C-alpha cells in the first residue's frame, strides 16, 4: 500500500484490507467506540498503546469503508507515527493531551505526506509542498492522521454527490446522503472509523453533515482557526473546525487547532479560553440555569420536516426544564441569507479557482498544437465537475462590470443586515438555537437534479458564516417518521465559542440522560467484511 492510494470507491480501504490479511475486523470495537477524551486517558495511563488504538481504527476502516466510502486516502505512515508516540511515552517524554489519538482529515486540507484533492479531478494525486497550519498543529499535538476524507468537489454541495470520486454513504442508512460538503469526515466519525475528524464550513459543511449523521460539529468564529493551507472555497466564509461524537471531544480538537496564526491575515490575534474547560463546565450540572436561549423564528416552519420540528421542540422543553430561559427572537433578514450567499460564494470561488490553470497544480490536458489558453480551457473542462462550473459561471457573471452593483453589491448589503440581525438577537439572548438542517438525510439523487433544492438545505447554517459567528451542531434525537438523526444548532456572538461548548455539553448531558446513553449507540450495525 502506498500513501497515494488511488482514490475511488472503497479503494483506499480495500488496499489497506488487502495488506492485512487475517485481520480481525471489529475485534477492537470497544476502542473504536471510545471517545478521544477517554482514549487520551487510557493512553496516558498506559492501558492501551497508540499502535493498538490506531490499528483498531484502520481495521474498522478496512471492514466498513468499502460500503461507507468516507476515505479517499489512508495514511500509510499511521502505524509508524503511533509507534513513535508509544516509544516517546515509554521513554518518559512529556506528551500533549491528545498524543496518540487518531484523527481523520478532510481532503480540503493540505498535507505534506498525502494527496490533497479537495474532491476534484483537477487535483488528483497532488501532494502539497506544505501542511495546513491545522494539520501541523495536529502533528505537533502528536495526534495520528488516519487519512483524508471525501467531500463534494471544492466543498460545493450538501451531499458528497459532487465528489469526483463517488459519494460517501450515511452510516445510518447506506441509501442516504451523509451531508456535505464534509460528508466523509462526519461519516468516518459516525461509522467509528475515527474518533474525531477535521472539516471545513463555508455555509454549513461541518454542521449539516453532523446533523444528518448524528455527530457533533463546530464552525468556529471566523478568524478563530487558521485557514492557511485550507484549499479556499470562499475566503470570507471558510472556517476549519472539529467533528466528533461528543461535545468535549470537539472542544479538545478545537483547542489543538485554534489560535492565532501569523500565516493567515484574517486570524484573530487574541488569546482564547480553553474550549475543553468550557465543555467540562457544561457537564457540571446546572450550566443552563438562567441562560437566555433565543429561538430564531425564521429558522423553522415552512420546508422543515415534521419530525425535525417535533424533536426540536422537545429539546427546547428539556432546556427550559433545566432552567434555561427560552425567548423568541426575530432575524428578519435571514430570509435573504441563501440568496446573498449564492452570490458571494460563487464570486469568491470563481476568483479562488482561477489558480487551477494547468500550469501550477495537478491536471494538465494537452492540446496538440494548441495555445496556452486552449490547454487551460481543456484542463478546466476535463478537471472540474458540473457544480464547480456552474458556480464559476455564476460568480464571474455576478462580478462582471455591468452587474457588480446589482448582484455582488446587493448581496454584501444583505450580509450587513444579517450581521445587524445577529447583533439585535444577541441583545435578547446569550445563545441562539435552531435545527441544524431542515430535514434528515435525504436519498441519493433526490436533490441532485435541482441545485436550488440542494442549496436550501443550508438555510439554517448559512447566516452564521455570513456574520462570522460560531455555530455548533449536536445530535438531539431521531425523527419519528424515519428514525434518522436530527441536529440542534447553537450560535453565539463572535469570539464566544466557549459559550457554545458549555451550553452544548449541558444539553448533551440532558439528552443522554433521556436516551440512557449517547445517540450514536442507537446507530445500526454496519456490515463488516
Ligand atoms: N452546502 C453549501 C454549499 O454548497 C456549504 C458548503 C460548505 O460549507 N463548504 O456551498
PDB file of N, CA and C in Angstrom, residues 342-404:
ATOM      1  N   UNK A 342     -25.383  32.708  -2.218  1.00  0.00           N
ATOM      2  CA  UNK A 342     -25.139  32.146  -3.550  1.00  0.00           C
ATOM      3  C   UNK A 342     -24.776  33.203  -4.588  1.00  0.00           C
ATOM      4  N   UNK A 343     -24.535  34.428  -4.149  1.00  0.00           N
ATOM      5  CA  UNK A 343     -23.827  35.412  -4.974  1.00  0.00           C
ATOM      6  C   UNK A 343     -22.407  35.607  -4.445  1.00  0.00           C
ATOM      7  N   UNK A 344     -22.295  35.739  -3.120  1.00  0.00           N
ATOM      8  CA  UNK A 344     -20.969  35.994  -2.530  1.00  0.00           C
ATOM      9  C   UNK A 344     -20.056  34.777  -2.712  1.00  0.00           C
ATOM     10  N   UNK A 345     -20.607  33.586  -2.427  1.00  0.00           N
ATOM     11  CA  UNK A 345     -19.767  32.388  -2.543  1.00  0.00           C
ATOM     12  C   UNK A 345     -19.270  32.172  -3.972  1.00  0.00           C
ATOM     13  N   UNK A 346     -20.133  32.157  -4.983  1.00  0.00           N
ATOM     14  CA  UNK A 346     -19.609  31.943  -6.339  1.00  0.00           C
ATOM     15  C   UNK A 346     -18.635  33.047  -6.767  1.00  0.00           C
ATOM     16  N   UNK A 347     -18.892  34.282  -6.339  1.00  0.00           N
ATOM     17  CA  UNK A 347     -17.981  35.378  -6.702  1.00  0.00           C
ATOM     18  C   UNK A 347     -16.577  35.075  -6.162  1.00  0.00           C
ATOM     19  N   UNK A 348     -16.493  34.731  -4.885  1.00  0.00           N
ATOM     20  CA  UNK A 348     -15.180  34.447  -4.290  1.00  0.00           C
ATOM     21  C   UNK A 348     -14.587  33.156  -4.863  1.00  0.00           C
ATOM     22  N   UNK A 349     -15.449  32.153  -5.075  1.00  0.00           N
ATOM     23  CA  UNK A 349     -14.957  30.864  -5.578  1.00  0.00           C
ATOM     24  C   UNK A 349     -14.404  31.018  -6.992  1.00  0.00           C
ATOM     25  N   UNK A 350     -15.071  31.806  -7.823  1.00  0.00           N
ATOM     26  CA  UNK A 350     -14.601  31.940  -9.214  1.00  0.00           C
ATOM     27  C   UNK A 350     -13.209  32.551  -9.226  1.00  0.00           C
ATOM     28  N   UNK A 351     -12.969  33.455  -8.291  1.00  0.00           N
ATOM     29  CA  UNK A 351     -11.647  34.065  -8.192  1.00  0.00           C
ATOM     30  C   UNK A 351     -10.632  33.066  -7.606  1.00  0.00           C
ATOM     31  N   UNK A 352     -10.998  32.370  -6.533  1.00  0.00           N
ATOM     32  CA  UNK A 352     -10.079  31.404  -5.919  1.00  0.00           C
ATOM     33  C   UNK A 352      -9.716  30.262  -6.861  1.00  0.00           C
ATOM     34  N   UNK A 353     -10.660  29.828  -7.698  1.00  0.00           N
ATOM     35  CA  UNK A 353     -10.415  28.661  -8.554  1.00  0.00           C
ATOM     36  C   UNK A 353      -9.684  29.034  -9.843  1.00  0.00           C
ATOM     37  N   UNK A 354      -9.421  30.323 -10.050  1.00  0.00           N
ATOM     38  CA  UNK A 354      -8.682  30.744 -11.251  1.00  0.00           C
ATOM     39  C   UNK A 354      -7.259  30.188 -11.245  1.00  0.00           C
ATOM     40  N   UNK A 355      -6.759  29.840 -10.054  1.00  0.00           N
ATOM     41  CA  UNK A 355      -5.373  29.361  -9.981  1.00  0.00           C
ATOM     42  C   UNK A 355      -5.198  27.955 -10.573  1.00  0.00           C
ATOM     43  N   UNK A 356      -6.300  27.243 -10.818  1.00  0.00           N
ATOM     44  CA  UNK A 356      -6.181  25.902 -11.412  1.00  0.00           C
ATOM     45  C   UNK A 356      -6.126  26.071 -12.927  1.00  0.00           C
ATOM     46  N   UNK A 357      -4.894  26.315 -13.385  1.00  0.00           N
ATOM     47  CA  UNK A 357      -4.690  26.805 -14.751  1.00  0.00           C
ATOM     48  C   UNK A 357      -3.883  25.836 -15.603  1.00  0.00           C
ATOM     49  N   UNK A 358      -3.697  24.609 -15.143  1.00  0.00           N
ATOM     50  CA  UNK A 358      -2.944  23.552 -15.844  1.00  0.00           C
ATOM     51  C   UNK A 358      -1.433  23.736 -15.740  1.00  0.00           C
ATOM     52  N   UNK A 359      -0.976  24.826 -15.172  1.00  0.00           N
ATOM     53  CA  UNK A 359       0.459  25.089 -15.103  1.00  0.00           C
ATOM     54  C   UNK A 359       0.978  24.832 -13.695  1.00  0.00           C
ATOM     55  N   UNK A 360       0.261  25.367 -12.699  1.00  0.00           N
ATOM     56  CA  UNK A 360       0.807  25.328 -11.341  1.00  0.00           C
ATOM     57  C   UNK A 360       0.450  24.081 -10.539  1.00  0.00           C
ATOM     58  N   UNK A 361      -0.725  23.508 -10.780  1.00  0.00           N
ATOM     59  CA  UNK A 361      -1.161  22.368  -9.964  1.00  0.00           C
ATOM     60  C   UNK A 361      -1.742  21.272 -10.836  1.00  0.00           C
ATOM     61  N   UNK A 362      -1.615  20.069 -10.349  1.00  0.00           N
ATOM     62  CA  UNK A 362      -2.406  18.926 -10.786  1.00  0.00           C
ATOM     63  C   UNK A 362      -2.556  18.730 -12.288  1.00  0.00           C
ATOM     64  N   UNK A 363      -3.803  18.532 -12.676  1.00  0.00           N
ATOM     65  CA  UNK A 363      -4.126  18.073 -14.026  1.00  0.00           C
ATOM     66  C   UNK A 363      -3.660  19.033 -15.115  1.00  0.00           C
ATOM     67  N   UNK A 364      -3.224  18.414 -16.242  1.00  0.00           N
ATOM     68  CA  UNK A 364      -2.920  19.196 -17.440  1.00  0.00           C
ATOM     69  C   UNK A 364      -3.382  18.376 -18.641  1.00  0.00           C
ATOM     70  N   UNK A 365      -4.304  18.910 -19.404  1.00  0.00           N
ATOM     71  CA  UNK A 365      -4.805  18.231 -20.597  1.00  0.00           C
ATOM     72  C   UNK A 365      -4.145  18.875 -21.810  1.00  0.00           C
ATOM     73  N   UNK A 366      -3.272  18.095 -22.457  1.00  0.00           N
ATOM     74  CA  UNK A 366      -2.535  18.659 -23.602  1.00  0.00           C
ATOM     75  C   UNK A 366      -3.467  18.823 -24.807  1.00  0.00           C
ATOM     76  N   UNK A 367      -3.233  19.878 -25.566  1.00  0.00           N
ATOM     77  CA  UNK A 367      -3.964  20.094 -26.821  1.00  0.00           C
ATOM     78  C   UNK A 367      -2.899  20.244 -27.906  1.00  0.00           C
ATOM     79  N   UNK A 368      -2.640  19.192 -28.696  1.00  0.00           N
ATOM     80  CA  UNK A 368      -1.551  19.274 -29.679  1.00  0.00           C
ATOM     81  C   UNK A 368      -1.727  20.499 -30.576  1.00  0.00           C
ATOM     82  N   UNK A 369      -0.682  21.299 -30.653  1.00  0.00           N
ATOM     83  CA  UNK A 369      -0.719  22.494 -31.494  1.00  0.00           C
ATOM     84  C   UNK A 369      -1.530  23.636 -30.912  1.00  0.00           C
ATOM     85  N   UNK A 370      -2.082  23.446 -29.677  1.00  0.00           N
ATOM     86  CA  UNK A 370      -2.954  24.471 -29.093  1.00  0.00           C
ATOM     87  C   UNK A 370      -2.183  25.560 -28.376  1.00  0.00           C
ATOM     88  N   UNK A 371      -2.850  26.649 -28.093  1.00  0.00           N
ATOM     89  CA  UNK A 371      -2.248  27.758 -27.345  1.00  0.00           C
ATOM     90  C   UNK A 371      -2.327  27.467 -25.845  1.00  0.00           C
ATOM     91  N   UNK A 372      -1.703  28.344 -25.061  1.00  0.00           N
ATOM     92  CA  UNK A 372      -1.774  28.237 -23.593  1.00  0.00           C
ATOM     93  C   UNK A 372      -3.241  28.251 -23.161  1.00  0.00           C
ATOM     94  N   UNK A 373      -4.007  29.123 -23.771  1.00  0.00           N
ATOM     95  CA  UNK A 373      -5.419  29.216 -23.405  1.00  0.00           C
ATOM     96  C   UNK A 373      -6.205  27.955 -23.772  1.00  0.00           C
ATOM     97  N   UNK A 374      -5.840  27.337 -24.903  1.00  0.00           N
ATOM     98  CA  UNK A 374      -6.500  26.085 -25.285  1.00  0.00           C
ATOM     99  C   UNK A 374      -6.238  25.014 -24.220  1.00  0.00           C
ATOM    100  N   UNK A 375      -4.990  24.940 -23.768  1.00  0.00           N
ATOM    101  CA  UNK A 375      -4.627  23.925 -22.764  1.00  0.00           C
ATOM    102  C   UNK A 375      -5.356  24.212 -21.444  1.00  0.00           C
ATOM    103  N   UNK A 376      -5.380  25.473 -21.087  1.00  0.00           N
ATOM    104  CA  UNK A 376      -6.063  25.877 -19.849  1.00  0.00           C
ATOM    105  C   UNK A 376      -7.550  25.507 -19.919  1.00  0.00           C
ATOM    106  N   UNK A 377      -8.151  25.838 -21.035  1.00  0.00           N
ATOM    107  CA  UNK A 377      -9.579  25.564 -21.232  1.00  0.00           C
ATOM    108  C   UNK A 377      -9.866  24.070 -21.199  1.00  0.00           C
ATOM    109  N   UNK A 378      -9.043  23.305 -21.899  1.00  0.00           N
ATOM    110  CA  UNK A 378      -9.272  21.850 -21.961  1.00  0.00           C
ATOM    111  C   UNK A 378      -9.075  21.232 -20.577  1.00  0.00           C
ATOM    112  N   UNK A 379      -8.090  21.743 -19.829  1.00  0.00           N
ATOM    113  CA  UNK A 379      -7.821  21.214 -18.492  1.00  0.00           C
ATOM    114  C   UNK A 379      -8.996  21.506 -17.557  1.00  0.00           C
ATOM    115  N   UNK A 380      -9.489  22.719 -17.604  1.00  0.00           N
ATOM    116  CA  UNK A 380     -10.601  23.100 -16.721  1.00  0.00           C
ATOM    117  C   UNK A 380     -11.888  22.390 -17.144  1.00  0.00           C
ATOM    118  N   UNK A 381     -12.051  22.186 -18.419  1.00  0.00           N
ATOM    119  CA  UNK A 381     -13.216  21.433 -18.916  1.00  0.00           C
ATOM    120  C   UNK A 381     -13.178  19.992 -18.390  1.00  0.00           C
ATOM    121  N   UNK A 382     -11.992  19.378 -18.460  1.00  0.00           N
ATOM    122  CA  UNK A 382     -11.865  17.973 -18.030  1.00  0.00           C
ATOM    123  C   UNK A 382     -11.795  17.839 -16.514  1.00  0.00           C
ATOM    124  N   UNK A 383     -11.217  18.846 -15.845  1.00  0.00           N
ATOM    125  CA  UNK A 383     -10.909  18.694 -14.424  1.00  0.00           C
ATOM    126  C   UNK A 383     -12.009  19.100 -13.466  1.00  0.00           C
ATOM    127  N   UNK A 384     -12.871  20.013 -13.879  1.00  0.00           N
ATOM    128  CA  UNK A 384     -13.946  20.480 -12.981  1.00  0.00           C
ATOM    129  C   UNK A 384     -15.255  19.762 -13.285  1.00  0.00           C
ATOM    130  N   UNK A 385     -16.011  19.452 -12.239  1.00  0.00           N
ATOM    131  CA  UNK A 385     -17.337  18.851 -12.406  1.00  0.00           C
ATOM    132  C   UNK A 385     -18.401  19.920 -12.642  1.00  0.00           C
ATOM    133  N   UNK A 386     -19.634  19.476 -12.901  1.00  0.00           N
ATOM    134  CA  UNK A 386     -20.706  20.412 -13.290  1.00  0.00           C
ATOM    135  C   UNK A 386     -21.051  21.462 -12.232  1.00  0.00           C
ATOM    136  N   UNK A 387     -21.035  21.096 -10.934  1.00  0.00           N
ATOM    137  CA  UNK A 387     -21.398  22.089  -9.911  1.00  0.00           C
ATOM    138  C   UNK A 387     -20.337  23.184  -9.830  1.00  0.00           C
ATOM    139  N   UNK A 388     -19.077  22.794  -9.960  1.00  0.00           N
ATOM    140  CA  UNK A 388     -17.989  23.783  -9.906  1.00  0.00           C
ATOM    141  C   UNK A 388     -18.096  24.729 -11.106  1.00  0.00           C
ATOM    142  N   UNK A 389     -18.357  24.160 -12.271  1.00  0.00           N
ATOM    143  CA  UNK A 389     -18.504  25.013 -13.465  1.00  0.00           C
ATOM    144  C   UNK A 389     -19.691  25.963 -13.307  1.00  0.00           C
ATOM    145  N   UNK A 390     -20.784  25.446 -12.767  1.00  0.00           N
ATOM    146  CA  UNK A 390     -21.977  26.286 -12.563  1.00  0.00           C
ATOM    147  C   UNK A 390     -21.615  27.496 -11.686  1.00  0.00           C
ATOM    148  N   UNK A 391     -20.880  27.231 -10.604  1.00  0.00           N
ATOM    149  CA  UNK A 391     -20.593  28.333  -9.676  1.00  0.00           C
ATOM    150  C   UNK A 391     -19.551  29.298 -10.247  1.00  0.00           C
ATOM    151  N   UNK A 392     -18.610  28.802 -11.040  1.00  0.00           N
ATOM    152  CA  UNK A 392     -17.633  29.706 -11.668  1.00  0.00           C
ATOM    153  C   UNK A 392     -18.376  30.647 -12.631  1.00  0.00           C
ATOM    154  N   UNK A 393     -19.312  30.100 -13.378  1.00  0.00           N
ATOM    155  CA  UNK A 393     -20.068  30.940 -14.323  1.00  0.00           C
ATOM    156  C   UNK A 393     -20.916  31.960 -13.559  1.00  0.00           C
ATOM    157  N   UNK A 394     -21.610  31.475 -12.516  1.00  0.00           N
ATOM    158  CA  UNK A 394     -22.416  32.389 -11.686  1.00  0.00           C
ATOM    159  C   UNK A 394     -21.564  33.507 -11.101  1.00  0.00           C
ATOM    160  N   UNK A 395     -20.408  33.134 -10.572  1.00  0.00           N
ATOM    161  CA  UNK A 395     -19.537  34.090  -9.883  1.00  0.00           C
ATOM    162  C   UNK A 395     -18.951  35.123 -10.826  1.00  0.00           C
ATOM    163  N   UNK A 396     -18.484  34.679 -11.982  1.00  0.00           N
ATOM    164  CA  UNK A 396     -17.892  35.649 -12.916  1.00  0.00           C
ATOM    165  C   UNK A 396     -18.978  36.582 -13.442  1.00  0.00           C
ATOM    166  N   UNK A 397     -20.178  36.040 -13.598  1.00  0.00           N
ATOM    167  CA  UNK A 397     -21.298  36.892 -14.048  1.00  0.00           C
ATOM    168  C   UNK A 397     -21.617  37.949 -12.980  1.00  0.00           C
ATOM    169  N   UNK A 398     -21.717  37.489 -11.714  1.00  0.00           N
ATOM    170  CA  UNK A 398     -22.060  38.418 -10.629  1.00  0.00           C
ATOM    171  C   UNK A 398     -20.993  39.489 -10.453  1.00  0.00           C
ATOM    172  N   UNK A 399     -19.760  39.192 -10.830  1.00  0.00           N
ATOM    173  CA  UNK A 399     -18.670  40.174 -10.671  1.00  0.00           C
ATOM    174  C   UNK A 399     -18.432  41.002 -11.937  1.00  0.00           C
ATOM    175  N   UNK A 400     -19.148  40.712 -13.011  1.00  0.00           N
ATOM    176  CA  UNK A 400     -18.870  41.420 -14.266  1.00  0.00           C
ATOM    177  C   UNK A 400     -19.259  42.888 -14.138  1.00  0.00           C
ATOM    178  N   UNK A 401     -18.549  43.742 -14.898  1.00  0.00           N
ATOM    179  CA  UNK A 401     -18.655  45.193 -14.718  1.00  0.00           C
ATOM    180  C   UNK A 401     -20.108  45.678 -14.687  1.00  0.00           C
ATOM    181  N   UNK A 402     -20.935  45.196 -15.592  1.00  0.00           N
ATOM    182  CA  UNK A 402     -22.299  45.707 -15.690  1.00  0.00           C
ATOM    183  C   UNK A 402     -23.212  45.258 -14.561  1.00  0.00           C
ATOM    184  N   UNK A 403     -22.850  44.167 -13.854  1.00  0.00           N
ATOM    185  CA  UNK A 403     -23.779  43.593 -12.873  1.00  0.00           C
ATOM    186  C   UNK A 403     -23.253  43.600 -11.446  1.00  0.00           C
ATOM    187  N   UNK A 404     -22.041  44.076 -11.278  1.00  0.00           N
ATOM    188  CA  UNK A 404     -21.382  44.034  -9.981  1.00  0.00           C
ATOM    189  C   UNK A 404     -22.256  44.645  -8.871  1.00  0.00           C
TER     190      UNK A 404
END
